[in-house]
């Protein structure tokens, strides 16, 4: 042990991995920012009555959930420049691939939530004169949020750990930084520091979701 | 006030309404009775535009929500106008359908604000007056999940009234309730009848139909078989069909 028994060296080690932590947090945060709204849009399109809309969306969800995220990362990073002639930097490619992938998972969670809302809620809204848009945003969506908190928290926890996949297209996120540092100093301890950081992030995620859960506990459905 | 003319409605190959016509005048209370599956709910749902009719006309307060064209097919008004006409109708469901994420007060306030464009203060004043009327003023800040079935149904009635409908419909408003709670809901409806509100009530409560309704309609297999003053349809001179139905329902 070089670091875990020496607070000063430990802090220096953590600081040397700071950029990696920032990159990991960035991938995490931006993926959520893009994939949650996108997931809602995909869920609604998936539920369209028109098969020309719902069928391609089903295929999209199948591909995104049915192939490895690692492969999708490669595909976005290498195939997009090849076919579209635009170069994506590593970070952009990562966030794009992650957002497209997680949106598919969120879409299915949201779809399940929307379908679980009793038809009577729509009928009451209609009789009271709400437009479909008012019904969705004021009646359906708030109830869906409460119902999907648990599965969404599962996805978010998985995302924290999945950010480490970005190292395969050489994004300098935390896992890569830890690997590099481990070989530089010939110790596995940097990897444990990374592990600790993922654990702390997920501790925060867990706290956040239990707070949200409490905020929605004011009614039972 | 309400005119339903020759309305037909099928679900797939099953004809559920087969040429239903009825008129309801202002201040009238009409009870609709009949066996389960006879099309009572479907009729109410068509009048409230939760189902679309295949042919015939529905005219509310002189304005056609749907009107049959030359071929007899029902043609509906367009979105905004249709919604405006439908606002003349109110519907209370068997299972209340309150919004669980809103407090009782908000259940009454939000529709007024969002649909009728009333100010929050105005809507709240109206809501509180109506909760007072149905005896639930002290429950304004509760959530529906903390209320009994009878209380939920009274909130649902108040919510419907808050929109100032010209005609209020009830689809078996007490079927989900035990006798004690049934009584508290029926007495609210009775009070509304005393205030000369126009109402259409689908019900299994024969005593209620006889005592409160001005007119009773008996439906069978998607058609109106009897339509007349309560005393005539349910009284000692009642027809064989009604006699058989009423006998089954143990009245
Ligand atoms: N959405 C629907 N799809 C198919 N059939 C329906 C639907 N709603 C009602 N029905 C059928 O229509 C008939 C009349 O139903 P309903 O109007 O609910 O009768 P009631 O309210 O008198 O019991 C029943 O046979 C029922 O099965
Ligand atoms: Mg019914």
Short mmCIF file of C-alpha atoms and ligand atoms in Angstrom, two decimals:
data_model
loop_
_atom_site.label_atom_id
_atom_site.label_comp_id
_atom_site.label_asym_id
_atom_site.label_seq_id
_atom_site.Cartn_x
_atom_site.Cartn_y
_atom_site.Cartn_z
CA UNK A 1 0.00 0.00 0.00
CA UNK A 2 1.28 3.39 -1.00
CA UNK A 3 -1.80 5.57 -0.86
CA UNK A 4 -4.55 4.21 1.32
CA UNK A 5 -2.35 4.41 4.40
CA UNK A 6 -0.94 7.83 3.59
CA UNK A 7 -3.51 10.66 3.56
CA UNK A 8 -1.23 13.13 1.81
CA UNK A 9 -0.31 10.74 -0.99
CA UNK A 10 -3.94 9.69 -1.23
CA UNK A 11 -5.10 13.25 -1.78
CA UNK A 12 -2.41 13.75 -4.41
CA UNK A 13 -3.57 10.59 -6.18
CA UNK A 14 -7.18 11.74 -6.14
CA UNK A 15 -6.19 15.15 -7.49
CA UNK A 16 -4.21 13.52 -10.30
CA UNK A 17 -7.43 11.75 -11.35
CA UNK A 18 -9.53 14.90 -11.13
CA UNK A 19 -9.88 15.43 -14.87
CA UNK A 20 -11.11 11.88 -15.27
CA UNK A 21 -13.74 12.48 -12.60
CA UNK A 22 -14.89 15.63 -14.35
CA UNK A 23 -15.18 13.79 -17.67
CA UNK A 24 -17.16 10.99 -16.03
CA UNK A 25 -19.53 13.45 -14.39
CA UNK A 26 -19.95 15.24 -17.71
CA UNK A 27 -20.84 12.06 -19.60
CA UNK A 28 -23.24 11.13 -16.81
CA UNK A 29 -24.99 14.48 -16.58
CA UNK A 30 -25.27 15.23 -20.29
CA UNK A 31 -26.51 11.71 -21.06
CA UNK A 32 -29.35 12.22 -18.59
CA UNK A 33 -30.15 15.69 -19.89
CA UNK A 34 -30.54 14.35 -23.44
CA UNK A 35 -31.83 10.83 -22.94
CA UNK A 36 -34.72 11.54 -20.57
CA UNK A 37 -36.62 13.97 -22.83
CA UNK A 38 -35.65 11.93 -25.89
CA UNK A 39 -36.90 8.80 -24.11
CA UNK A 40 -40.27 10.48 -23.51
CA UNK A 41 -40.57 11.43 -27.18
CA UNK A 42 -39.64 7.91 -28.26
CA UNK A 43 -42.17 6.44 -25.83
CA UNK A 44 -44.95 8.58 -27.32
CA UNK A 45 -43.95 7.72 -30.88
CA UNK A 46 -43.78 4.04 -29.94
CA UNK A 47 -47.41 4.28 -28.78
CA UNK A 48 -48.57 5.92 -32.00
CA UNK A 49 -51.60 4.33 -33.64
CA UNK A 50 -49.85 4.61 -37.00
CA UNK A 51 -47.66 1.64 -37.74
CA UNK A 52 -45.42 3.69 -40.03
CA UNK A 53 -44.38 5.52 -36.87
CA UNK A 54 -44.46 2.81 -34.22
CA UNK A 55 -42.79 0.06 -36.27
CA UNK A 56 -39.48 1.87 -36.97
CA UNK A 57 -39.41 3.03 -33.36
CA UNK A 58 -39.83 -0.55 -32.16
CA UNK A 59 -36.91 -1.55 -34.38
CA UNK A 60 -34.84 1.30 -32.96
CA UNK A 61 -35.57 0.17 -29.40
CA UNK A 62 -34.74 -3.43 -30.31
CA UNK A 63 -31.38 -2.47 -31.80
CA UNK A 64 -30.44 -0.12 -28.94
CA UNK A 65 -31.33 -2.62 -26.26
CA UNK A 66 -30.28 -5.66 -28.24
CA UNK A 67 -26.67 -4.80 -29.05
CA UNK A 68 -23.78 -3.98 -26.71
CA UNK A 69 -23.39 -0.34 -25.76
CA UNK A 70 -19.67 -0.81 -26.39
CA UNK A 71 -20.41 -1.69 -30.00
CA UNK A 72 -22.70 1.33 -30.32
CA UNK A 73 -19.90 3.55 -29.06
CA UNK A 74 -17.62 2.25 -31.79
CA UNK A 75 -20.36 2.61 -34.35
CA UNK A 76 -21.02 6.24 -33.48
CA UNK A 77 -17.37 7.19 -33.19
CA UNK A 78 -16.13 5.47 -36.35
CA UNK A 79 -19.14 5.03 -38.59
CA UNK A 80 -20.55 8.56 -38.42
CA UNK A 81 -17.38 10.17 -39.82
CA UNK A 82 -17.25 7.45 -42.46
CA UNK A 83 -20.83 7.86 -43.69
CA UNK A 84 -21.53 11.50 -42.98
CA UNK A 85 -18.07 12.99 -43.33
CA UNK A 86 -18.30 14.87 -40.03
CA UNK A 87 -15.71 14.28 -37.39
CA UNK A 88 -16.98 13.84 -33.87
CA UNK A 89 -14.67 14.40 -30.98
CA UNK A 90 -14.51 11.50 -28.56
CA UNK A 91 -16.57 13.15 -25.89
CA UNK A 92 -19.35 14.16 -28.29
CA UNK A 93 -19.47 10.66 -29.77
CA UNK A 94 -19.69 9.19 -26.29
CA UNK A 95 -22.53 11.44 -25.18
CA UNK A 96 -24.37 10.85 -28.43
CA UNK A 97 -24.07 7.07 -28.21
CA UNK A 98 -25.01 7.01 -24.52
CA UNK A 99 -28.00 9.30 -25.05
CA UNK A 100 -29.33 7.23 -27.95
CA UNK A 101 -28.89 4.03 -25.96
CA UNK A 102 -30.32 5.21 -22.66
CA UNK A 103 -33.23 6.93 -24.40
CA UNK A 104 -34.36 3.49 -25.61
CA UNK A 105 -34.38 2.12 -22.07
CA UNK A 106 -36.10 5.20 -20.65
CA UNK A 107 -38.64 5.06 -23.47
CA UNK A 108 -39.74 1.58 -22.46
CA UNK A 109 -39.94 2.58 -18.80
CA UNK A 110 -42.01 5.67 -19.65
CA UNK A 111 -44.24 3.67 -21.98
CA UNK A 112 -44.95 1.20 -19.21
CA UNK A 113 -45.73 4.10 -16.87
CA UNK A 114 -48.03 5.84 -19.33
CA UNK A 115 -49.91 2.62 -20.08
CA UNK A 116 -50.42 2.00 -16.36
CA UNK A 117 -52.51 5.17 -15.97
CA UNK A 118 -56.18 4.12 -15.84
CA UNK A 119 -58.30 5.05 -18.84
CA UNK A 120 -60.69 6.77 -16.42
CA UNK A 121 -58.14 9.54 -15.93
CA UNK A 122 -58.30 10.34 -19.64
CA UNK A 123 -62.08 10.08 -19.67
CA UNK A 124 -62.50 12.40 -16.68
CA UNK A 125 -60.11 14.89 -18.32
CA UNK A 126 -62.00 14.72 -21.58
CA UNK A 127 -65.38 15.26 -19.94
CA UNK A 128 -64.00 18.26 -18.02
CA UNK A 129 -62.91 19.75 -21.34
CA UNK A 130 -59.13 19.34 -21.17
CA UNK A 131 -57.30 19.21 -24.48
CA UNK A 132 -55.17 16.11 -25.08
CA UNK A 133 -52.03 18.19 -24.47
CA UNK A 134 -53.37 19.54 -21.14
CA UNK A 135 -54.35 16.01 -20.16
CA UNK A 136 -50.88 14.71 -20.88
CA UNK A 137 -48.92 17.40 -19.07
CA UNK A 138 -51.22 18.04 -16.09
CA UNK A 139 -52.86 14.69 -15.44
CA UNK A 140 -50.86 11.86 -16.98
CA UNK A 141 -47.23 12.94 -16.77
CA UNK A 142 -47.15 13.85 -13.06
CA UNK A 143 -48.63 10.46 -12.20
CA UNK A 144 -46.22 8.68 -14.54
CA UNK A 145 -43.24 10.32 -12.84
CA UNK A 146 -44.22 8.83 -9.51
CA UNK A 147 -44.74 5.40 -11.03
CA UNK A 148 -41.42 5.24 -12.90
CA UNK A 149 -39.09 6.51 -10.16
CA UNK A 150 -37.89 3.05 -9.17
CA UNK A 151 -37.02 1.69 -12.65
CA UNK A 152 -35.52 5.05 -13.61
CA UNK A 153 -33.29 5.02 -10.55
CA UNK A 154 -32.05 1.57 -11.62
CA UNK A 155 -31.08 2.91 -15.03
CA UNK A 156 -29.35 5.94 -13.57
CA UNK A 157 -27.28 3.74 -11.26
CA UNK A 158 -26.30 1.57 -14.21
CA UNK A 159 -25.36 4.67 -16.18
CA UNK A 160 -22.89 5.76 -13.49
CA UNK A 161 -20.97 2.53 -14.03
CA UNK A 162 -21.48 2.41 -17.81
CA UNK A 163 -19.63 5.71 -18.23
CA UNK A 164 -16.45 3.65 -17.83
CA UNK A 165 -17.15 2.08 -21.24
CA UNK A 166 -16.11 5.35 -22.87
CA UNK A 167 -12.49 4.40 -22.21
CA UNK A 168 -12.59 2.02 -25.19
CA UNK A 169 -12.70 4.96 -27.58
CA UNK A 170 -9.98 6.59 -25.50
CA UNK A 171 -12.04 9.20 -23.68
CA UNK A 172 -10.03 10.28 -20.66
CA UNK A 173 -12.74 9.50 -18.16
CA UNK A 174 -12.20 8.25 -14.64
CA UNK A 175 -11.66 4.58 -15.44
CA UNK A 176 -9.03 5.34 -18.07
CA UNK A 177 -7.33 7.82 -15.78
CA UNK A 178 -7.25 5.19 -13.04
CA UNK A 179 -5.81 2.54 -15.38
CA UNK A 180 -3.10 4.91 -16.59
CA UNK A 181 -2.25 5.97 -13.09
CA UNK A 182 -2.19 2.33 -11.95
CA UNK A 183 0.39 1.37 -14.54
CA UNK A 184 2.41 4.54 -13.98
CA UNK A 185 2.79 3.96 -10.25
CA UNK A 186 2.66 0.14 -10.49
CA UNK A 187 -0.20 -0.21 -7.99
CA UNK A 188 -3.83 -1.23 -8.19
CA UNK A 189 -4.80 1.42 -5.68
CA UNK A 190 -5.84 4.03 -8.29
CA UNK A 191 -8.41 1.52 -9.54
CA UNK A 192 -9.86 1.27 -6.06
CA UNK A 193 -9.99 5.05 -5.87
CA UNK A 194 -12.06 4.98 -9.07
CA UNK A 195 -14.28 2.29 -7.57
CA UNK A 196 -14.80 4.43 -4.50
CA UNK A 197 -15.77 7.39 -6.68
CA UNK A 198 -18.41 5.38 -8.60
CA UNK A 199 -19.73 4.18 -5.29
CA UNK A 200 -19.96 7.73 -3.94
CA UNK A 201 -21.77 8.88 -7.07
CA UNK A 202 -24.28 6.09 -6.71
CA UNK A 203 -24.68 6.89 -3.04
CA UNK A 204 -25.65 10.40 -4.12
CA UNK A 205 -27.98 9.04 -6.82
CA UNK A 206 -29.65 6.78 -4.25
CA UNK A 207 -30.11 9.67 -1.81
CA UNK A 208 -31.53 11.85 -4.56
CA UNK A 209 -34.09 9.24 -5.57
CA UNK A 210 -35.16 8.54 -2.02
CA UNK A 211 -35.67 12.28 -1.60
CA UNK A 212 -37.75 12.36 -4.81
CA UNK A 213 -39.70 9.34 -3.63
CA UNK A 214 -40.56 11.15 -0.42
CA UNK A 215 -41.65 14.21 -2.35
CA UNK A 216 -44.16 12.03 -4.21
CA UNK A 217 -45.34 10.15 -1.13
CA UNK A 218 -48.07 12.72 -0.46
CA UNK A 219 -50.56 10.54 -2.31
CA UNK A 220 -51.05 6.84 -2.96
CA UNK A 221 -52.35 5.51 -6.23
CA UNK B 1 -82.20 21.12 -23.69
CA UNK B 2 -81.00 17.72 -24.96
CA UNK B 3 -82.22 15.95 -28.04
CA UNK B 4 -80.98 12.53 -29.03
CA UNK B 5 -82.33 11.43 -32.36
CA UNK B 6 -82.20 7.93 -33.75
CA UNK B 7 -78.72 7.23 -32.46
CA UNK B 8 -77.02 4.00 -33.46
CA UNK B 9 -73.71 2.72 -32.24
CA UNK B 10 -71.93 -0.58 -32.82
CA UNK B 11 -68.78 -2.04 -31.33
CA UNK B 12 -67.43 -4.10 -34.19
CA UNK B 13 -70.33 -6.29 -35.28
CA UNK B 14 -72.27 -5.85 -32.04
CA UNK B 15 -75.07 -3.25 -32.23
CA UNK B 16 -75.12 -1.63 -28.81
CA UNK B 17 -77.49 1.27 -29.50
CA UNK B 18 -80.16 0.65 -32.10
CA UNK B 19 -82.03 3.83 -32.87
CA UNK B 20 -82.24 5.60 -29.53
CA UNK B 21 -84.21 8.85 -29.34
CA UNK B 22 -84.91 10.89 -26.27
CA UNK B 23 -85.50 14.47 -25.19
CA UNK B 24 -84.66 16.04 -21.90
CA UNK B 25 -86.07 19.45 -21.01
CA UNK B 26 -84.59 22.01 -18.70
CA UNK B 27 -84.96 21.13 -15.04
CA UNK B 28 -85.96 17.57 -15.74
CA UNK B 29 -84.49 14.59 -13.90
CA UNK B 30 -84.43 11.45 -16.01
CA UNK B 31 -83.53 8.05 -14.61
CA UNK B 32 -82.36 5.32 -16.97
CA UNK B 33 -82.81 1.75 -15.84
CA UNK B 34 -82.25 -1.59 -17.52
CA UNK B 35 -80.28 -4.80 -17.35
CA UNK B 36 -76.52 -4.85 -17.43
CA UNK B 37 -75.39 -4.75 -21.05
CA UNK B 38 -78.50 -3.01 -22.33
CA UNK B 39 -76.48 0.02 -23.48
CA UNK B 40 -77.14 2.54 -20.69
CA UNK B 41 -73.49 3.45 -20.17
CA UNK B 42 -72.83 3.58 -23.87
CA UNK B 43 -75.71 6.03 -24.31
CA UNK B 44 -74.37 8.33 -21.57
CA UNK B 45 -70.85 8.03 -22.96
CA UNK B 46 -72.07 9.01 -26.41
CA UNK B 47 -73.88 12.05 -25.04
CA UNK B 48 -70.63 13.05 -23.30
CA UNK B 49 -68.55 12.32 -26.39
CA UNK B 50 -66.51 9.53 -24.82
CA UNK B 51 -67.77 7.35 -27.66
CA UNK B 52 -68.63 8.45 -31.18
CA UNK B 53 -71.97 7.48 -32.64
CA UNK B 54 -72.33 5.86 -36.06
CA UNK B 55 -75.56 7.55 -37.07
CA UNK B 56 -78.18 9.88 -35.67
CA UNK B 57 -77.93 13.28 -34.01
CA UNK B 58 -77.10 14.66 -30.59
CA UNK B 59 -78.22 18.25 -30.00
CA UNK B 60 -77.40 20.02 -26.77
CA UNK B 61 -78.98 23.35 -25.94
CA UNK B 62 -79.88 23.89 -29.59
CA UNK B 63 -76.37 23.16 -30.85
CA UNK B 64 -75.59 19.94 -32.69
CA UNK B 65 -72.63 18.03 -31.34
CA UNK B 66 -73.22 15.43 -34.04
CA UNK B 67 -75.77 15.51 -36.80
CA UNK B 68 -76.59 12.90 -39.39
CA UNK B 69 -75.86 13.82 -43.00
CA UNK B 70 -77.95 12.84 -46.03
CA UNK B 71 -76.81 9.23 -45.80
CA UNK B 72 -77.65 9.10 -42.08
CA UNK B 73 -74.02 8.96 -40.96
CA UNK B 74 -73.27 11.14 -37.94
CA UNK B 75 -70.97 14.09 -38.61
CA UNK B 76 -69.29 15.71 -35.62
CA UNK B 77 -68.39 19.37 -35.11
CA UNK B 78 -64.70 20.25 -35.29
CA UNK B 79 -62.33 20.20 -32.30
CA UNK B 80 -62.70 23.53 -30.52
CA UNK B 81 -66.40 23.92 -31.19
CA UNK B 82 -67.05 20.31 -30.25
CA UNK B 83 -65.20 20.80 -26.98
CA UNK B 84 -67.24 23.94 -26.26
CA UNK B 85 -70.54 22.15 -26.89
CA UNK B 86 -69.46 19.16 -24.80
CA UNK B 87 -68.77 21.51 -21.88
CA UNK B 88 -72.51 21.88 -21.53
CA UNK B 89 -72.49 18.28 -20.36
CA UNK B 90 -71.04 16.92 -17.15
CA UNK B 91 -70.51 13.29 -16.23
CA UNK B 92 -70.03 11.57 -12.89
CA UNK B 93 -68.48 8.12 -13.21
CA UNK B 94 -69.15 4.99 -11.24
CA UNK B 95 -65.56 4.88 -10.00
CA UNK B 96 -65.17 8.66 -9.49
CA UNK B 97 -61.97 9.13 -11.56
CA UNK B 98 -60.67 11.88 -9.31
CA UNK B 99 -57.13 13.04 -10.03
CA UNK B 100 -55.10 11.31 -7.28
CA UNK B 101 -52.14 13.70 -7.47
CA UNK B 102 -54.31 16.75 -6.79
CA UNK B 103 -55.86 17.67 -3.47
CA UNK B 104 -59.64 17.75 -3.30
CA UNK B 105 -59.58 21.52 -3.74
CA UNK B 106 -57.21 21.35 -6.70
CA UNK B 107 -59.41 18.69 -8.34
CA UNK B 108 -62.10 21.35 -8.45
CA UNK B 109 -59.93 24.38 -9.15
CA UNK B 110 -57.66 23.16 -11.96
CA UNK B 111 -60.35 22.34 -14.54
CA UNK B 112 -62.02 25.71 -13.98
CA UNK B 113 -58.71 27.54 -14.42
CA UNK B 114 -57.39 25.53 -17.36
CA UNK B 115 -60.58 25.01 -19.31
CA UNK B 116 -62.85 27.92 -18.42
CA UNK B 117 -60.06 30.43 -17.87
CA UNK B 118 -61.33 31.49 -14.46
CA UNK B 119 -58.91 33.17 -12.08
CA UNK B 120 -57.55 31.02 -9.29
CA UNK B 121 -59.33 33.11 -6.67
CA UNK B 122 -62.64 32.86 -8.48
CA UNK B 123 -62.22 29.13 -9.02
CA UNK B 124 -61.29 28.55 -5.41
CA UNK B 125 -64.29 30.46 -4.13
CA UNK B 126 -66.58 28.40 -6.34
CA UNK B 127 -64.84 25.16 -5.32
CA UNK B 128 -65.17 25.86 -1.62
CA UNK B 129 -68.85 26.74 -1.99
CA UNK B 130 -69.48 23.47 -3.80
CA UNK B 131 -67.53 21.42 -1.26
CA UNK B 132 -69.66 23.07 1.41
CA UNK B 133 -72.75 22.04 -0.53
CA UNK B 134 -71.72 18.37 -0.71
CA UNK B 135 -70.69 18.47 2.95
CA UNK B 136 -66.95 18.19 2.45
CA UNK B 137 -65.65 21.67 3.17
CA UNK B 138 -63.33 20.23 5.81
CA UNK B 139 -61.72 17.87 3.27
CA UNK B 140 -60.51 20.56 0.84
CA UNK B 141 -56.84 19.90 1.56
CA UNK B 142 -57.07 16.11 1.70
CA UNK B 143 -55.99 13.85 -1.14
CA UNK B 144 -58.55 11.51 -2.73
CA UNK B 145 -56.68 8.42 -1.44
CA UNK B 146 -57.58 9.45 2.10
CA UNK B 147 -61.33 9.70 1.46
CA UNK B 148 -64.06 7.06 1.62
CA UNK B 149 -65.83 6.02 -1.58
CA UNK B 150 -68.87 8.11 -0.73
CA UNK B 151 -66.71 11.15 -0.08
CA UNK B 152 -64.83 10.61 -3.36
CA UNK B 153 -68.09 10.43 -5.24
CA UNK B 154 -69.33 13.65 -3.63
CA UNK B 155 -66.07 15.35 -4.61
CA UNK B 156 -66.57 14.06 -8.15
CA UNK B 157 -70.06 15.56 -8.19
CA UNK B 158 -68.71 18.88 -6.93
CA UNK B 159 -65.96 18.79 -9.57
CA UNK B 160 -68.53 18.26 -12.31
CA UNK B 161 -70.71 21.06 -10.93
CA UNK B 162 -67.76 23.45 -10.82
CA UNK B 163 -67.78 23.50 -14.61
CA UNK B 164 -71.41 24.77 -14.63
CA UNK B 165 -72.76 22.08 -16.95
CA UNK B 166 -76.26 22.55 -18.27
CA UNK B 167 -76.92 18.83 -17.94
CA UNK B 168 -75.27 16.57 -15.40
CA UNK B 169 -75.11 12.83 -16.11
CA UNK B 170 -74.43 10.07 -13.62
CA UNK B 171 -73.40 6.54 -14.60
CA UNK B 172 -74.37 4.30 -11.71
CA UNK B 173 -72.88 6.72 -9.19
CA UNK B 174 -73.49 4.42 -6.22
CA UNK B 175 -72.69 0.99 -7.63
CA UNK B 176 -69.25 0.92 -6.05
CA UNK B 177 -70.58 1.94 -2.62
CA UNK B 178 -72.08 0.11 0.33
CA UNK B 179 -75.60 1.12 1.47
CA UNK B 180 -74.51 3.67 4.05
CA UNK B 181 -72.31 5.55 1.56
CA UNK B 182 -74.91 5.14 -1.17
CA UNK B 183 -77.30 7.10 0.98
CA UNK B 184 -74.97 10.09 1.37
CA UNK B 185 -74.38 10.28 -2.38
CA UNK B 186 -78.05 9.88 -3.27
CA UNK B 187 -79.05 12.63 -0.88
CA UNK B 188 -76.67 15.00 -2.68
CA UNK B 189 -78.25 14.09 -6.02
CA UNK B 190 -81.69 14.50 -4.48
CA UNK B 191 -80.71 17.98 -3.30
CA UNK B 192 -79.60 18.85 -6.85
CA UNK B 193 -82.93 17.65 -8.17
CA UNK B 194 -84.70 19.96 -5.72
CA UNK B 195 -82.69 22.84 -7.21
CA UNK B 196 -84.20 22.08 -10.63
CA UNK B 197 -80.94 20.89 -12.15
CA UNK B 198 -81.22 18.98 -15.39
CA UNK B 199 -79.91 15.49 -14.77
CA UNK B 200 -79.72 12.07 -16.38
CA UNK B 201 -79.05 9.30 -13.89
CA UNK B 202 -78.32 5.70 -14.82
CA UNK B 203 -79.14 3.77 -11.70
CA UNK B 204 -80.03 0.45 -10.15
CA UNK B 205 -81.71 2.17 -7.22
CA UNK B 206 -85.40 1.75 -8.06
CA UNK B 207 -86.62 3.65 -5.01
CA UNK B 208 -84.40 6.53 -5.95
CA UNK B 209 -85.62 6.46 -9.57
CA UNK B 210 -89.25 6.45 -8.46
CA UNK B 211 -88.86 9.17 -5.82
CA UNK B 212 -86.47 11.59 -7.47
CA UNK B 213 -86.84 11.22 -11.22
CA UNK B 214 -89.50 13.07 -13.16
CA UNK B 215 -89.18 10.50 -15.91
CA UNK B 216 -87.93 6.95 -16.08
CA UNK B 217 -86.52 5.34 -19.19
CA UNK B 218 -86.23 1.58 -19.42
CA UNK B 219 -83.70 0.22 -21.92
CA UNK B 220 -83.35 -3.26 -23.31
CA UNK B 221 -80.88 -4.49 -25.94
CA UNK B 222 -79.94 -1.04 -27.14
CA UNK B 223 -83.41 0.41 -27.50
CA UNK B 224 -85.65 2.46 -25.25
CA UNK B 225 -88.60 0.27 -24.40
CA UNK B 226 -90.38 2.53 -21.92
CA UNK B 227 -90.17 6.27 -21.45
CA UNK B 228 -92.63 8.07 -19.21
CA UNK B 229 -93.37 9.63 -15.84
CA UNK B 230 -91.82 7.67 -12.98
CA UNK B 231 -95.22 6.75 -11.56
CA UNK B 232 -96.29 5.33 -14.89
CA UNK B 233 -93.14 3.33 -15.72
CA UNK B 234 -92.51 2.01 -12.23
CA UNK B 235 -95.99 2.24 -10.72
CA UNK B 236 -98.63 -0.47 -10.39
CA UNK B 237 -99.56 -0.16 -14.07
CA UNK B 238 -96.05 -0.99 -15.21
CA UNK B 239 -95.49 -2.96 -18.39
CA UNK B 240 -94.63 -6.64 -18.51
CA UNK B 241 -91.03 -5.94 -19.59
CA UNK B 242 -90.42 -3.54 -16.71
CA UNK B 243 -92.24 -5.87 -14.34
CA UNK B 244 -89.87 -8.71 -15.30
CA UNK B 245 -86.77 -6.52 -14.94
CA UNK B 246 -87.88 -5.00 -11.67
CA UNK B 247 -88.75 -8.44 -10.36
CA UNK B 248 -85.20 -9.63 -11.10
CA UNK B 249 -83.66 -6.65 -9.41
CA UNK B 250 -85.64 -7.38 -6.24
CA UNK B 251 -87.54 -4.11 -5.95
N1 LIG C 1 -65.58 -0.38 -25.54
C1 LIG C 1 -66.37 -1.43 -25.85
N2 LIG C 1 -65.98 -2.32 -26.78
C2 LIG C 1 -66.75 -3.37 -27.09
N3 LIG C 1 -67.95 -3.62 -26.56
C3 LIG C 1 -68.41 -2.78 -25.63
C4 LIG C 1 -67.64 -1.64 -25.21
N4 LIG C 1 -68.35 -0.97 -24.28
C5 LIG C 1 -69.49 -1.65 -24.10
N5 LIG C 1 -69.54 -2.74 -24.91
C6 LIG C 1 -70.66 -3.70 -25.02
O1 LIG C 1 -71.83 -2.97 -25.25
C7 LIG C 1 -72.92 -3.52 -24.57
C8 LIG C 1 -73.59 -2.44 -23.73
O2 LIG C 1 -72.71 -2.05 -22.71
P1 LIG C 1 -73.05 -0.90 -21.68
O3 LIG C 1 -73.45 0.31 -22.42
O4 LIG C 1 -71.90 -0.78 -20.77
O5 LIG C 1 -74.30 -1.50 -20.91
P2 LIG C 1 -74.90 -1.10 -19.50
O6 LIG C 1 -74.26 0.16 -19.04
O7 LIG C 1 -76.35 -0.98 -19.75
O8 LIG C 1 -74.60 -2.26 -18.60
C9 LIG C 1 -72.37 -4.67 -23.74
O9 LIG C 1 -72.67 -5.87 -24.40
C10 LIG C 1 -70.91 -4.44 -23.71
O10 LIG C 1 -70.22 -5.65 -23.68
MG1 LIG C 2 -73.05 0.50 -17.33
#
